[in-house]
Coordinates of C-alpha atoms in Angstrom, one line a residue:
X1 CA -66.2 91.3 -53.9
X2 CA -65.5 94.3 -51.4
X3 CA -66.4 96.6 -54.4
X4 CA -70.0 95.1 -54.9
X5 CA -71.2 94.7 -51.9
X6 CA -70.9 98.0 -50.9
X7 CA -73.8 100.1 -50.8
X8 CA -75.4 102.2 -53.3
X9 CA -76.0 105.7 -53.2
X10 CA -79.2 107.5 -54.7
X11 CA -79.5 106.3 -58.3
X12 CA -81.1 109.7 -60.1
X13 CA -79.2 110.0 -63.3
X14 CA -77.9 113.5 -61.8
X15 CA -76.7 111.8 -58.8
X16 CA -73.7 109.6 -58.5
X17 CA -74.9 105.6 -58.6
X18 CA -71.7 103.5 -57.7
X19 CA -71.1 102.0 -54.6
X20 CA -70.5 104.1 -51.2
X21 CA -67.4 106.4 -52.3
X22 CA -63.8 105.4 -50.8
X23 CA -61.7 107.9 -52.5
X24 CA -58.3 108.4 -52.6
X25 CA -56.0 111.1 -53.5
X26 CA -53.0 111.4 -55.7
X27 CA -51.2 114.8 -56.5
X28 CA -54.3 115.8 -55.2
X29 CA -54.8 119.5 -53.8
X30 CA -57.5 118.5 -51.5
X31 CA -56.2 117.0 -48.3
X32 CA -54.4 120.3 -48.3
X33 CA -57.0 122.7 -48.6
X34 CA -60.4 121.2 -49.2
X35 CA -61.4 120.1 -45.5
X36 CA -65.0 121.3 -46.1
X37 CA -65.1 118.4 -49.0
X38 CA -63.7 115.7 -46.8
X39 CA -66.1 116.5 -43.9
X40 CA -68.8 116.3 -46.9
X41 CA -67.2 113.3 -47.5
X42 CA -67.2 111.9 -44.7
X43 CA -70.6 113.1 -43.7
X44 CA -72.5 111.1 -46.1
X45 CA -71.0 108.0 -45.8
X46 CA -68.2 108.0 -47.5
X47 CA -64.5 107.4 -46.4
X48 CA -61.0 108.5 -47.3
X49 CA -58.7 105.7 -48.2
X50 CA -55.0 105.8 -48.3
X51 CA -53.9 102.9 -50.1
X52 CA -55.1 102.3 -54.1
X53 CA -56.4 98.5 -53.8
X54 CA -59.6 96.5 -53.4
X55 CA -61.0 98.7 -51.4
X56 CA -60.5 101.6 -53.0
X57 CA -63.0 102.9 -55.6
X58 CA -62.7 106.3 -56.7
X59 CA -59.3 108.3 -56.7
X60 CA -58.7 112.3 -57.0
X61 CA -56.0 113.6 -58.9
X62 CA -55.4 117.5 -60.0
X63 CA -57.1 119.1 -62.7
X64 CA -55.2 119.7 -66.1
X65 CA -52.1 117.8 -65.4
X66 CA -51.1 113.9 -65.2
X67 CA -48.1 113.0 -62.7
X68 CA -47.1 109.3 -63.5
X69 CA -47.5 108.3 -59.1
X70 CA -47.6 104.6 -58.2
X71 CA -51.2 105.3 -56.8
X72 CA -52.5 106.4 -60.5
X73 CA -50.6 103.5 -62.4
X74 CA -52.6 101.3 -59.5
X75 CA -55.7 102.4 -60.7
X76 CA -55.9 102.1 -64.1
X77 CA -54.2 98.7 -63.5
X78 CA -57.3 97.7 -60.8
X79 CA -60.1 99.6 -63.3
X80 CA -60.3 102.4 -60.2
X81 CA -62.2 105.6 -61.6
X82 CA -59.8 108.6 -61.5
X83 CA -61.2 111.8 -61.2
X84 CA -60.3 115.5 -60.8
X85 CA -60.8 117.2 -57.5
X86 CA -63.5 119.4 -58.9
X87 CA -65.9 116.1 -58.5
X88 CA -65.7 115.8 -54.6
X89 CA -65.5 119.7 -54.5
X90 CA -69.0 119.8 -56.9
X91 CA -70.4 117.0 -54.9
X92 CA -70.0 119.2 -51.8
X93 CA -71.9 122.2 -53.2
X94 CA -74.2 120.0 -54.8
X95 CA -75.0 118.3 -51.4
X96 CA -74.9 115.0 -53.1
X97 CA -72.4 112.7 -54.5
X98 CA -72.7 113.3 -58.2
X99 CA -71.8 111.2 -61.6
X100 CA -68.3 110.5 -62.2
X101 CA -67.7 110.9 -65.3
X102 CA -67.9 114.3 -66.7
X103 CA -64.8 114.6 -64.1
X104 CA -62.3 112.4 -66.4
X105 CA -59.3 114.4 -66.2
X106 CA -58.0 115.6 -69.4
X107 CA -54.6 116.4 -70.2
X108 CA -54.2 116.4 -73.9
X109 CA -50.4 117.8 -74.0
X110 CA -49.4 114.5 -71.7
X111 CA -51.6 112.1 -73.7
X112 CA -50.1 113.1 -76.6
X113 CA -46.6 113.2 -75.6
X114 CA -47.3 109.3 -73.8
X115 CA -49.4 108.2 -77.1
X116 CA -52.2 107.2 -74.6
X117 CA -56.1 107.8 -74.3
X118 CA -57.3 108.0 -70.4
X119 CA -60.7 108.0 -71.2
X120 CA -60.5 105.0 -73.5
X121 CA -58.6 102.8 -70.5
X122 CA -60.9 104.8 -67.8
X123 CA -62.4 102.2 -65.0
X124 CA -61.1 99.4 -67.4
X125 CA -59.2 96.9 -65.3
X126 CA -55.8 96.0 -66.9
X127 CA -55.5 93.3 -64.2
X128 CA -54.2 90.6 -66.9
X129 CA -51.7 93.1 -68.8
X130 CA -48.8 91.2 -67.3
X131 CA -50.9 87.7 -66.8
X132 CA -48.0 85.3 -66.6
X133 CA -44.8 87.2 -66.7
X134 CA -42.7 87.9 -64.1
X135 CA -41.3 91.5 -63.5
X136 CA -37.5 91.5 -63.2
X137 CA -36.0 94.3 -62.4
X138 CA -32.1 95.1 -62.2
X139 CA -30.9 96.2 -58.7
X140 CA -29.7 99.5 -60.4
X141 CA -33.4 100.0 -61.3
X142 CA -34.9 99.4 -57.9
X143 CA -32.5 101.6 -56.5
X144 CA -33.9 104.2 -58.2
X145 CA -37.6 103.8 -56.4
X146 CA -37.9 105.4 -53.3
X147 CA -40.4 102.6 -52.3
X148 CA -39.9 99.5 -54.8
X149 CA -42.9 97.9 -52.9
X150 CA -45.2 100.1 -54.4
X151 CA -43.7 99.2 -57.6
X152 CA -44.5 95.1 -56.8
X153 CA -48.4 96.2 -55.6
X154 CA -48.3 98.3 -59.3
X155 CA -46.8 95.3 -61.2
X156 CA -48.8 92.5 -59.7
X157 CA -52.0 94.8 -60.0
X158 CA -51.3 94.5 -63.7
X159 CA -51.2 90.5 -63.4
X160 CA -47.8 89.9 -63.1
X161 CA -47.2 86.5 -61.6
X162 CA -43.7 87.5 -60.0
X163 CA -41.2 90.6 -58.9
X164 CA -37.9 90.0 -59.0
X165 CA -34.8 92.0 -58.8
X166 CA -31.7 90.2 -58.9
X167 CA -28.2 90.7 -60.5
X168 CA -27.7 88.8 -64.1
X169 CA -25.9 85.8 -62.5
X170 CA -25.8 82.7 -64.6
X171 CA -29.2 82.4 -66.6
X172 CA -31.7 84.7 -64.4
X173 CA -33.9 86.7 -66.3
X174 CA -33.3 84.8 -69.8
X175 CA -36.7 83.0 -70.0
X176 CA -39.2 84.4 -72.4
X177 CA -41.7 84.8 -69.6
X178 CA -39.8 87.3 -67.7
X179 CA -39.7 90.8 -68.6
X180 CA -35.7 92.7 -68.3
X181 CA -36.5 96.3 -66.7
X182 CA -33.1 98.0 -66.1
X183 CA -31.5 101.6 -65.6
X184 CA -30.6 104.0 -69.1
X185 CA -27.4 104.6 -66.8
X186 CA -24.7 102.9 -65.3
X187 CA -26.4 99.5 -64.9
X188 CA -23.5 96.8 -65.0
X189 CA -26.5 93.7 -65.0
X190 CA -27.9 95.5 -68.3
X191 CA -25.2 95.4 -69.9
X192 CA -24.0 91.5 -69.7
X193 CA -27.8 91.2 -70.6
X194 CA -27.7 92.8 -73.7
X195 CA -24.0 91.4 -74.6
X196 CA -26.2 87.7 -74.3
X197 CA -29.0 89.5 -77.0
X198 CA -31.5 89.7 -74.0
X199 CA -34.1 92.7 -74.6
X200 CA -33.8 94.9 -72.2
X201 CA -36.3 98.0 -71.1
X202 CA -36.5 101.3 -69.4
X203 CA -38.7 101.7 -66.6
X204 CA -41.0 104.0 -68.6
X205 CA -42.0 100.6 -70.4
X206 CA -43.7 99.3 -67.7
X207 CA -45.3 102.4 -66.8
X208 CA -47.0 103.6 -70.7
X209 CA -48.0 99.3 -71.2
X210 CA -50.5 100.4 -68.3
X211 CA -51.1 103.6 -69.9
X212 CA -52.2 102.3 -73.2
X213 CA -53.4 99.0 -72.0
X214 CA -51.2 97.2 -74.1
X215 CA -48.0 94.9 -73.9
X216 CA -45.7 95.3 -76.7
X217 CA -42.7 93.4 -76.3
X218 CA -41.6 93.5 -80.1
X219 CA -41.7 97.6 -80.0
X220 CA -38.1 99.3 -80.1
X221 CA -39.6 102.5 -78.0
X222 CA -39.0 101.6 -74.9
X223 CA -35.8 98.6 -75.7
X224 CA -32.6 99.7 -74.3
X225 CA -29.6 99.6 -76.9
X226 CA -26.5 100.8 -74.7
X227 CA -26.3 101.8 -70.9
X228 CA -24.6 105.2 -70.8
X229 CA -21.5 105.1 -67.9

């Protein structure tokens, strides 16, 4: 794979031993105002990314505080080590790329409130979460997504075998391989799916399965019983 056969950087146990470093950033502070890092970064070998995918290894986020972006959820779906920024901006004082993970971010009010662990799903690929299912999601939904193809890269990442987004015409959506993702609000498709005793979920099901690393489609946390108007 891309991943392995990139080179390896010094192996010291007080140096960093993964492959040549192609980092991304998410609700990251340092493509604003860490330049110095970047030229580090860039001065040893390394490269900045801007896509989360195969090529992708390592991505920076802020310190302290999760945001839910499509680049994150695409890392801990592909097993991509997250870090805070302090690790590039460390490795640039230390002159050397340095170990990873001492720079788990940790955000205790947000893994509490989203009943997830990162560092139990951290660099854990949860590339079969999905394995088989296919992803439909109500056009009220996707409108809500600024870029719904980021959302397909996310889902598929996860091992969904389709993503689909259709109105509830005739028996779409009714097989037990296809997981119903609609809108809390106003969603007319949701609602002639839940009048034929289809489960339905919000959006945020999707995003805390990848969270936790688990699929629970019998839970009532995420099931949508009504569409508000």
């Amino acid at each position: 794979s891309q991943r392995s056969s990139q080179r390896s950087t010094k192996d010291d146990s007080d140096e960093y031993d993964g492959p040549t470093p192609r980092v991304a950033f998410s609700n990251s502070a340092i493509p604003e105002s860490g330049k110095e890092a970047i030229k580090f970064l860039k001065k040893h070998g390394a490269s900045v990314v801007e896509s989360v995918n195969e090529y992708c290894n390592i991505l920076c986020v802020k310190p302290n505080h999760l945001v839910k972006t499509m680049k994150l959820l695409q890392a801990i779906a592909l097993g991509i080590p997250i870090v805070t920024d302090k690790w590039l901006l460390s490795s640039a004082k230390a002159g050397h790329f340095i170990p990873l993970r001492p720079f788990i971010p940790s955000a205790p009010a947000q893994e509490a409130a989203w009943s997830f662990s990162l560092a139990r799903i951290w660099a854990q690929p949860q590339t079969h979460l999905f394995a088989g299912y296919t992803m439909h999601f109500t056009p009220a939904l996707k409108a809500t997504y600024k870029a719904f193809a980021e959302i397909e890269q996310v889902c598929k990442a996860a091992g969904a075998r389709r993503v689909v987004s259709k109105k509830a015409a005739g028996k779409d959506g009714d097989g037990a391989d296809t997981v119903v993702l609609a809108s809390e609000e106003g969603d007319l498709d949701a609602e002639v799916l839940l009048e034929r005793g289809r489960a339905v979920f919000s959006k945020d099901f999707l995003t805390n399965s990848i969270l936790r690393g688990e699929v629970d489609l019998q839970s009532e946390e995420f099931r949508i019983k009504g569409v508000k108007a």
